[in-house]
Amino acid sequence: MIILDACILRGSGLNSSSTDVLRAIRTAGVEGVAVPWMVMEELSAQQAIKYRKQYEAAAQAIESLGKLTPWGLGYPMPDMDLDRLREHWRKQWSSVVDVIPTSEAALREGAFREANGLAPCRDDGRKTGARDAAIWLSAVEYAKEHADQTVYFVSDNTRDFGDGTSYADPMRTDIAELGERFVHLTGLGEVIDRFTESTTVEQDVIQRAVESEAALSAISRLAHTLGGGRKSTAWLQAIGGSAFPCKVADENQEPIHVSADGWLHDALRTRPTTISDVESYRVGDHVWCTATVRWLVYGTALFGSFPKMAACAFEARVLFAPDNDDPRLTVLRHSPFEPATDAEFTELKPVLTWNFLLSADELRARTGVDQATLAKIVADGDTKLWMRVLAATTMLTTGLSKPLSAISDIHMGETHEG
């Protein structure tokens, strides 16, 4: 088990490549990666303190501005929700580490050591270190309770914890019976060197992995959630505002930038457009990759009560195995949606225009025809014509104002059998 001090995670941050390696180690199952409860609370408390100070400053500024505004500001400050903020940061860090207990005994012993200036606490004119002691003792307790595991305690706070070569009492006594099962590392670099090996994966292997059915399915589910998830149409309309920006076709089938209220359903299509910043590691017997991928997403979105095909994109840092059968893709972090580019929209235009037609698989299933027969049906001139009639009818009945005569291959006054 790798047990991290707060200073390690605070130094690396949530979005660094080093933290991504921790995620890879944890996901691979080579070693557990955890923090004591005291560390998780310290990390969330640091953010809560920053938030509280900024909130108080903002509240004071708004109060001052309100006194100078004869007509009033017209809106109140939102409530300061420190519990919600702390829970947010606990959830964020839980994507990197698990949490091991900090027992009541460890907390009491930490307070005792601080009061008496016992290591890792100190008395430099001001007694400090109760939390450091509780963190240290949490790692020691875990090692004693899990005799089948080696504990790697990681902290760059060498002033209080030392460098792992020697310890002051009572720390020396704490780990005397653990022997080689307790290893003290002083930086994340030592963890990476010990548990991973840099390697190279061919670009085409990476491409196949991120284009695999399993990877695309995972991204589609995430995109559906980002666009409103399984909310009802009534709910999406009731919340007002826009869930995400996207591109749709206007009445002349040209791309325009609009805001959607949410996806109509979860039948979204996704594909990667760019793959960058690839890093590959051998962790245990397996190779893992991290990469930044831009994903193009398209499907039926809601605009009020009106459904329409839409296209958008977002960027995600992903962790995956270079295996197109089972990439085990995990999204580490992602950006918000942005509209698809005009070039991407033009490429998707045939799909976005003809989205109401059944897919080949659905059509085969319903008609019972094979691929060759289906190809003949779709290629037939009369079929193409009636597809365009259907397109024109759909456009006219969904509020679009493009005249029927402007649709390619539709000529007013002609009659056709079929």
Short mmCIF file of C-alpha atoms in Angstrom, two decimals:
data_model
loop_
_atom_site.label_atom_id
_atom_site.label_comp_id
_atom_site.label_asym_id
_atom_site.label_seq_id
_atom_site.Cartn_x
_atom_site.Cartn_y
_atom_site.Cartn_z
CA MET A 1 0.00 0.00 0.00
CA ILE A 2 1.27 3.46 -0.96
CA ILE A 3 0.20 5.97 1.71
CA LEU A 4 0.64 9.63 0.81
CA ASP A 5 1.12 12.69 2.98
CA ALA A 6 -0.87 15.85 2.18
CA CYS A 7 2.22 17.68 0.92
CA ILE A 8 2.66 15.12 -1.91
CA LEU A 9 -0.83 15.60 -3.34
CA ARG A 10 -0.80 19.33 -2.72
CA GLY A 11 2.47 19.59 -4.63
CA SER A 12 1.44 17.43 -7.58
CA GLY A 13 -2.13 18.70 -7.94
CA LEU A 14 -5.07 16.90 -9.49
CA ASN A 15 -4.11 17.45 -13.13
CA SER A 16 -0.40 16.66 -13.31
CA SER A 17 1.19 13.76 -15.18
CA SER A 18 2.60 12.52 -11.86
CA THR A 19 -0.90 12.26 -10.44
CA ASP A 20 -1.97 10.45 -13.60
CA VAL A 21 0.73 7.86 -12.88
CA LEU A 22 -0.73 7.37 -9.40
CA ARG A 23 -4.09 6.72 -11.05
CA ALA A 24 -2.44 4.18 -13.36
CA ILE A 25 -0.80 2.37 -10.42
CA ARG A 26 -4.10 2.29 -8.54
CA THR A 27 -6.11 1.20 -11.59
CA ALA A 28 -3.61 -1.54 -12.47
CA GLY A 29 -3.98 -2.95 -8.97
CA VAL A 30 -0.21 -3.33 -8.52
CA GLU A 31 -0.38 -1.37 -5.27
CA GLY A 32 -3.15 0.39 -3.43
CA VAL A 33 -2.84 4.19 -3.30
CA ALA A 34 -4.37 5.87 -0.27
CA VAL A 35 -4.25 8.74 2.21
CA PRO A 36 -5.15 8.76 5.89
CA TRP A 37 -8.50 10.36 6.74
CA MET A 38 -6.55 13.24 8.28
CA VAL A 39 -4.88 13.99 4.93
CA MET A 40 -8.19 14.05 3.05
CA GLU A 41 -9.64 16.44 5.61
CA GLU A 42 -6.55 18.65 5.43
CA LEU A 43 -6.72 18.86 1.63
CA SER A 44 -10.42 19.79 1.66
CA ALA A 45 -9.94 22.20 4.58
CA GLN A 46 -7.25 24.13 2.69
CA GLN A 47 -9.72 24.78 -0.13
CA ALA A 48 -12.49 25.67 2.33
CA ILE A 49 -10.27 28.26 4.02
CA LYS A 50 -9.45 29.90 0.66
CA TYR A 51 -13.11 29.90 -0.28
CA ARG A 52 -14.22 31.40 3.04
CA LYS A 53 -11.70 34.24 2.78
CA GLN A 54 -12.72 35.06 -0.80
CA TYR A 55 -16.41 34.84 0.11
CA GLU A 56 -16.01 37.22 3.05
CA ALA A 57 -14.07 39.67 0.88
CA ALA A 58 -16.73 39.49 -1.84
CA ALA A 59 -19.56 39.94 0.68
CA GLN A 60 -17.87 43.00 2.12
CA ALA A 61 -17.32 44.47 -1.36
CA ILE A 62 -20.97 43.90 -2.34
CA GLU A 63 -22.18 45.43 0.91
CA SER A 64 -20.06 48.52 0.27
CA LEU A 65 -21.28 48.74 -3.32
CA GLY A 66 -24.89 48.35 -2.18
CA LYS A 67 -24.56 51.32 0.16
CA LEU A 68 -23.46 53.47 -2.78
CA THR A 69 -26.18 52.24 -5.15
CA PRO A 70 -29.42 54.26 -4.65
CA TRP A 71 -31.60 51.71 -6.47
CA GLY A 72 -30.01 48.71 -4.74
CA LEU A 73 -28.20 45.81 -6.32
CA GLY A 74 -31.28 43.64 -6.71
CA TYR A 75 -29.69 40.32 -5.84
CA PRO A 76 -28.41 38.68 -2.66
CA MET A 77 -25.10 36.89 -2.11
CA PRO A 78 -25.48 33.12 -2.29
CA ASP A 79 -25.07 31.28 0.99
CA MET A 80 -21.55 30.27 1.94
CA ASP A 81 -21.71 26.48 1.69
CA LEU A 82 -18.45 25.19 3.19
CA ASP A 83 -19.77 21.64 3.64
CA ARG A 84 -20.58 21.39 -0.06
CA LEU A 85 -17.15 22.77 -0.99
CA ARG A 86 -15.32 20.30 1.25
CA GLU A 87 -17.35 17.40 -0.15
CA HIS A 88 -16.52 18.55 -3.68
CA TRP A 89 -12.78 18.35 -3.01
CA ARG A 90 -13.08 15.02 -1.20
CA LYS A 91 -14.78 13.66 -4.31
CA GLN A 92 -12.11 15.11 -6.59
CA TRP A 93 -9.25 13.52 -4.65
CA SER A 94 -11.15 10.25 -4.33
CA SER A 95 -10.56 9.79 -8.07
CA VAL A 96 -6.85 9.49 -7.23
CA VAL A 97 -6.68 7.84 -3.80
CA ASP A 98 -8.61 5.72 -1.36
CA VAL A 99 -8.92 6.70 2.30
CA ILE A 100 -7.64 4.67 5.25
CA PRO A 101 -8.85 5.41 8.78
CA THR A 102 -7.22 7.78 11.20
CA SER A 103 -8.22 6.13 14.46
CA GLU A 104 -9.27 7.86 17.64
CA ALA A 105 -6.12 6.44 19.24
CA ALA A 106 -3.96 8.09 16.55
CA LEU A 107 -5.70 11.43 17.06
CA ARG A 108 -5.31 11.27 20.82
CA GLU A 109 -1.66 10.22 20.56
CA GLY A 110 -1.06 13.05 18.08
CA ALA A 111 -2.47 15.61 20.51
CA PHE A 112 -0.37 14.10 23.32
CA ARG A 113 2.83 14.28 21.26
CA GLU A 114 2.19 17.89 20.27
CA ALA A 115 1.59 18.85 23.90
CA ASN A 116 4.89 17.22 24.86
CA GLY A 117 6.91 18.18 21.77
CA LEU A 118 7.50 14.54 20.75
CA ALA A 119 8.40 13.59 17.16
CA PRO A 120 7.11 14.17 14.62
CA CYS A 121 5.70 17.12 16.56
CA ARG A 122 8.01 19.94 17.58
CA ASP A 123 8.20 22.92 19.92
CA ASP A 124 9.91 25.89 18.27
CA GLY A 125 8.43 28.38 20.66
CA ARG A 126 5.04 27.23 19.38
CA LYS A 127 3.87 23.65 19.64
CA THR A 128 2.84 22.15 16.28
CA GLY A 129 2.47 18.80 14.56
CA ALA A 130 -0.58 17.00 15.98
CA ARG A 131 -1.90 16.40 12.45
CA ASP A 132 1.52 15.21 11.25
CA ALA A 133 1.63 12.74 14.10
CA ALA A 134 -1.90 11.49 13.33
CA ILE A 135 -0.93 10.98 9.66
CA TRP A 136 2.26 9.11 10.58
CA LEU A 137 0.45 6.93 13.12
CA SER A 138 -2.31 6.12 10.60
CA ALA A 139 0.33 4.68 8.24
CA VAL A 140 1.96 2.75 11.11
CA GLU A 141 -1.38 1.35 12.28
CA TYR A 142 -2.23 0.23 8.75
CA ALA A 143 1.10 -1.59 8.46
CA LYS A 144 0.57 -3.35 11.79
CA GLU A 145 -2.96 -4.40 10.87
CA HIS A 146 -1.96 -5.72 7.41
CA ALA A 147 0.96 -8.04 8.07
CA ASP A 148 0.87 -9.34 4.48
CA GLN A 149 1.58 -5.91 2.96
CA THR A 150 4.49 -3.54 2.62
CA VAL A 151 3.60 0.07 3.36
CA TYR A 152 5.28 2.81 1.36
CA PHE A 153 4.87 6.04 3.32
CA VAL A 154 5.49 9.02 1.04
CA SER A 155 6.22 12.50 2.37
CA ASP A 156 8.67 15.21 1.39
CA ASN A 157 8.29 16.79 4.83
CA THR A 158 11.76 15.67 5.85
CA ARG A 159 11.95 18.28 8.61
CA ASP A 160 9.29 16.48 10.66
CA PHE A 161 9.37 12.91 9.32
CA GLY A 162 13.04 12.63 8.41
CA ASP A 163 14.45 11.16 5.21
CA GLY A 164 13.74 7.52 6.00
CA THR A 165 17.27 6.61 7.08
CA SER A 166 16.83 7.31 10.80
CA TYR A 167 14.13 8.46 13.19
CA ALA A 168 13.90 10.20 16.52
CA ASP A 169 12.00 8.54 19.34
CA PRO A 170 9.16 7.74 19.64
CA MET A 171 8.97 7.36 15.83
CA ARG A 172 11.79 4.80 15.90
CA THR A 173 9.81 2.73 18.39
CA ASP A 174 6.62 3.07 16.27
CA ILE A 175 8.13 1.09 13.37
CA ALA A 176 10.70 -1.08 15.18
CA GLU A 177 8.71 -4.29 14.69
CA LEU A 178 7.82 -3.59 11.05
CA GLY A 179 11.32 -3.99 9.62
CA GLU A 180 11.38 -3.91 5.81
CA ARG A 181 7.60 -3.82 5.61
CA PHE A 182 7.65 -0.06 6.25
CA VAL A 183 9.42 1.95 3.54
CA HIS A 184 9.71 5.71 3.73
CA LEU A 185 9.93 7.55 0.37
CA THR A 186 10.52 11.28 0.20
CA GLY A 187 8.93 12.18 -3.13
CA LEU A 188 6.54 11.13 -5.85
CA GLY A 189 9.45 10.63 -8.21
CA GLU A 190 10.65 7.75 -6.03
CA VAL A 191 7.19 6.15 -6.28
CA ILE A 192 7.20 6.45 -10.08
CA ASP A 193 10.73 5.03 -10.35
CA ARG A 194 9.89 2.11 -8.07
CA PHE A 195 6.54 1.06 -9.53
CA THR A 196 6.60 2.08 -13.19
CA GLU A 197 8.84 1.92 -16.24
CA SER A 198 8.51 4.32 -19.14
CA THR A 199 7.76 2.57 -22.42
CA THR A 200 6.59 3.30 -25.97
CA VAL A 201 3.37 2.24 -27.68
CA GLU A 202 2.88 2.55 -31.44
CA GLN A 203 0.49 5.29 -32.55
CA ASP A 204 -1.73 2.92 -34.52
CA VAL A 205 -2.19 0.74 -31.40
CA ILE A 206 -3.24 3.81 -29.42
CA GLN A 207 -5.57 4.88 -32.22
CA ARG A 208 -7.30 1.49 -32.29
CA ALA A 209 -7.70 1.50 -28.51
CA VAL A 210 -9.43 4.90 -28.34
CA GLU A 211 -11.58 4.03 -31.36
CA SER A 212 -12.66 0.70 -29.89
CA GLU A 213 -16.33 0.03 -29.22
CA ALA A 214 -15.74 -0.08 -25.46
CA ALA A 215 -13.90 3.26 -25.43
CA LEU A 216 -16.48 5.00 -27.61
CA SER A 217 -19.28 3.62 -25.44
CA ALA A 218 -17.64 5.03 -22.30
CA ILE A 219 -17.23 8.45 -23.91
CA SER A 220 -20.81 8.38 -25.19
CA ARG A 221 -22.10 7.75 -21.67
CA LEU A 222 -20.01 10.63 -20.32
CA ALA A 223 -21.21 12.95 -23.10
CA HIS A 224 -24.82 12.05 -22.33
CA THR A 225 -24.26 12.90 -18.67
CA LEU A 226 -22.55 16.20 -19.52
CA GLY A 227 -25.50 17.12 -21.71
CA GLY A 228 -28.13 16.68 -19.04
CA GLY A 229 -28.22 12.93 -18.47
CA ARG A 230 -31.50 11.10 -18.03
CA LYS A 231 -33.56 14.19 -17.34
CA SER A 232 -37.08 14.43 -18.72
CA THR A 233 -37.94 16.85 -21.49
CA ALA A 234 -40.18 18.75 -19.07
CA TRP A 235 -37.34 19.04 -16.57
CA LEU A 236 -34.91 20.31 -19.20
CA GLN A 237 -37.41 22.95 -20.25
CA ALA A 238 -38.19 23.90 -16.64
CA ILE A 239 -34.59 24.61 -15.63
CA GLY A 240 -34.23 27.26 -18.35
CA GLY A 241 -30.87 28.29 -19.70
CA SER A 242 -28.65 26.08 -21.82
CA ALA A 243 -26.95 22.83 -20.99
CA PHE A 244 -24.26 23.10 -23.65
CA PRO A 245 -23.20 24.95 -26.83
CA CYS A 246 -23.28 23.09 -30.15
CA LYS A 247 -23.57 23.39 -33.92
CA VAL A 248 -26.76 22.64 -35.86
CA ALA A 249 -27.85 23.14 -39.47
CA ASP A 250 -29.94 26.19 -40.25
CA GLU A 251 -32.77 26.20 -42.77
CA ASN A 252 -30.22 26.33 -45.59
CA GLN A 253 -28.27 23.43 -44.07
CA GLU A 254 -25.44 25.75 -43.05
CA PRO A 255 -23.79 25.42 -39.59
CA ILE A 256 -24.82 27.83 -36.85
CA HIS A 257 -23.71 28.11 -33.21
CA VAL A 258 -26.61 27.59 -30.77
CA SER A 259 -27.25 26.38 -27.22
CA ALA A 260 -29.07 23.14 -26.50
CA ASP A 261 -31.19 22.35 -23.46
CA GLY A 262 -29.99 18.74 -23.32
CA TRP A 263 -29.78 15.51 -25.26
CA LEU A 264 -33.07 13.94 -26.27
CA HIS A 265 -31.80 10.41 -25.59
CA ASP A 266 -28.55 8.55 -24.98
CA ALA A 267 -28.05 7.28 -28.55
CA LEU A 268 -25.03 9.51 -29.10
CA ARG A 269 -22.21 8.92 -31.51
CA THR A 270 -18.64 9.83 -30.66
CA ARG A 271 -15.25 9.64 -32.31
CA PRO A 272 -11.76 10.96 -31.52
CA THR A 273 -10.46 13.78 -33.70
CA THR A 274 -7.01 14.40 -32.20
CA ILE A 275 -4.79 12.44 -29.79
CA SER A 276 -1.92 14.27 -28.08
CA ASP A 277 0.39 14.27 -25.04
CA VAL A 278 0.60 10.49 -24.95
CA GLU A 279 2.57 8.92 -22.10
CA SER A 280 3.01 5.17 -21.67
CA TYR A 281 4.09 3.21 -18.59
CA ARG A 282 4.68 -0.38 -17.73
CA VAL A 283 3.03 -0.95 -14.37
CA GLY A 284 3.60 -4.47 -13.10
CA ASP A 285 2.86 -6.82 -15.99
CA HIS A 286 0.68 -4.35 -17.87
CA VAL A 287 1.17 -1.28 -20.04
CA TRP A 288 -1.01 1.79 -19.46
CA CYS A 289 -1.28 4.97 -21.48
CA THR A 290 -2.51 8.44 -20.75
CA ALA A 291 -3.47 10.80 -23.56
CA THR A 292 -5.40 13.98 -24.23
CA VAL A 293 -8.13 13.24 -26.77
CA ARG A 294 -10.55 15.61 -28.46
CA TRP A 295 -13.89 13.87 -28.93
CA LEU A 296 -16.55 14.82 -31.46
CA VAL A 297 -20.08 14.08 -30.22
CA TYR A 298 -23.30 14.19 -32.21
CA GLY A 299 -26.90 13.17 -31.67
CA THR A 300 -30.40 14.54 -31.23
CA ALA A 301 -30.58 17.51 -28.84
CA LEU A 302 -33.52 19.47 -27.47
CA PHE A 303 -34.08 23.15 -28.17
CA GLY A 304 -37.13 23.93 -26.06
CA SER A 305 -39.59 21.29 -27.23
CA PHE A 306 -37.96 21.03 -30.65
CA PRO A 307 -35.49 18.17 -31.32
CA LYS A 308 -32.69 18.59 -33.83
CA MET A 309 -29.39 16.91 -34.66
CA ALA A 310 -26.46 18.72 -33.04
CA ALA A 311 -22.69 18.35 -32.93
CA CYS A 312 -20.26 19.42 -30.23
CA ALA A 313 -16.82 18.46 -28.93
CA PHE A 314 -14.86 18.25 -25.71
CA GLU A 315 -11.35 17.36 -24.61
CA ALA A 316 -10.59 14.63 -22.08
CA ARG A 317 -7.45 13.27 -20.45
CA VAL A 318 -7.92 9.50 -20.48
CA LEU A 319 -6.17 6.51 -18.97
CA PHE A 320 -6.39 3.27 -20.93
CA ALA A 321 -4.71 -0.01 -21.76
CA PRO A 322 -3.47 -0.24 -25.39
CA ASP A 323 -5.89 -3.07 -26.09
CA ASN A 324 -8.70 -2.54 -28.59
CA ASP A 325 -10.69 -5.45 -27.08
CA ASP A 326 -10.61 -4.14 -23.51
CA PRO A 327 -8.96 -0.71 -23.16
CA ARG A 328 -10.51 -0.17 -19.70
CA LEU A 329 -10.70 3.52 -20.50
CA THR A 330 -11.00 5.90 -17.56
CA VAL A 331 -11.63 9.64 -17.96
CA LEU A 332 -9.30 11.46 -15.62
CA ARG A 333 -10.61 14.95 -16.34
CA HIS A 334 -12.43 16.74 -19.12
CA SER A 335 -13.29 20.16 -20.49
CA PRO A 336 -16.84 21.51 -21.00
CA PHE A 337 -18.61 21.06 -24.32
CA GLU A 338 -17.79 23.43 -27.15
CA PRO A 339 -19.46 23.63 -30.60
CA ALA A 340 -18.05 21.42 -33.34
CA THR A 341 -15.95 23.37 -35.83
CA ASP A 342 -17.40 24.29 -39.22
CA ALA A 343 -15.06 21.76 -40.86
CA GLU A 344 -16.23 19.00 -38.51
CA PHE A 345 -19.84 19.94 -39.11
CA THR A 346 -19.35 19.82 -42.88
CA GLU A 347 -17.84 16.35 -42.55
CA LEU A 348 -20.84 15.23 -40.48
CA LYS A 349 -23.41 16.99 -42.66
CA PRO A 350 -24.67 13.83 -44.42
CA VAL A 351 -25.23 12.15 -41.06
CA LEU A 352 -26.84 15.19 -39.46
CA THR A 353 -29.14 15.75 -42.45
CA TRP A 354 -30.26 12.12 -42.82
CA ASN A 355 -30.32 11.17 -39.16
CA PHE A 356 -34.03 10.26 -39.21
CA LEU A 357 -33.38 7.34 -41.59
CA LEU A 358 -32.79 3.96 -40.01
CA SER A 359 -29.24 2.73 -39.70
CA ALA A 360 -28.19 -0.14 -41.95
CA ASP A 361 -28.37 -2.65 -39.08
CA GLU A 362 -31.86 -1.52 -38.05
CA LEU A 363 -33.06 -1.53 -41.65
CA ARG A 364 -31.71 -5.04 -42.26
CA ALA A 365 -33.32 -6.29 -39.07
CA ARG A 366 -36.72 -4.84 -39.95
CA THR A 367 -36.77 -5.89 -43.62
CA GLY A 368 -34.87 -9.15 -43.26
CA VAL A 369 -32.59 -8.39 -46.23
CA ASP A 370 -28.86 -9.03 -46.47
CA GLN A 371 -26.12 -6.45 -47.04
CA ALA A 372 -25.98 -6.91 -50.82
CA THR A 373 -29.74 -6.55 -51.23
CA LEU A 374 -29.81 -3.54 -48.94
CA ALA A 375 -27.04 -1.89 -50.98
CA LYS A 376 -29.12 -2.31 -54.15
CA ILE A 377 -32.19 -0.84 -52.50
CA VAL A 378 -30.36 2.23 -51.21
CA ALA A 379 -28.57 2.74 -54.57
CA ASP A 380 -31.80 2.55 -56.57
CA GLY A 381 -32.75 5.86 -58.17
CA ASP A 382 -36.34 5.77 -56.99
CA THR A 383 -35.18 5.03 -53.43
CA LYS A 384 -32.91 8.05 -53.49
CA LEU A 385 -35.73 10.20 -54.77
CA TRP A 386 -38.15 9.08 -52.05
CA MET A 387 -35.48 9.62 -49.42
CA ARG A 388 -35.34 13.22 -50.56
CA VAL A 389 -39.11 13.49 -50.49
CA LEU A 390 -38.98 12.23 -46.91
CA ALA A 391 -36.25 14.76 -46.12
CA ALA A 392 -38.33 17.57 -47.58
CA THR A 393 -41.42 16.44 -45.67
CA THR A 394 -39.47 16.25 -42.43
CA MET A 395 -38.06 19.73 -42.93
CA LEU A 396 -41.49 21.19 -43.69
CA THR A 397 -43.14 19.55 -40.68
CA THR A 398 -40.45 20.51 -38.15
CA GLY A 399 -40.59 24.24 -38.63
CA LEU A 400 -37.89 24.76 -41.24
CA SER A 401 -38.72 27.30 -43.92
CA LYS A 402 -36.63 26.01 -46.83
CA PRO A 403 -38.96 25.68 -49.88
CA LEU A 404 -39.67 22.22 -51.22
CA SER A 405 -38.45 23.22 -54.67
CA ALA A 406 -35.00 24.02 -53.22
CA ILE A 407 -34.38 20.40 -52.23
CA SER A 408 -32.06 18.65 -54.66
CA ASP A 409 -33.90 16.24 -57.04
CA ILE A 410 -37.36 17.45 -55.99
CA HIS A 411 -39.25 19.16 -58.81
CA MET A 412 -42.73 20.51 -58.33
CA GLY A 413 -45.34 19.07 -60.70
CA GLU A 414 -43.60 15.73 -61.34
CA THR A 415 -45.22 12.44 -60.47
CA HIS A 416 -43.36 9.24 -59.64
CA GLU A 417 -44.41 5.69 -59.21
CA GLY A 418 -43.10 3.61 -56.36
#
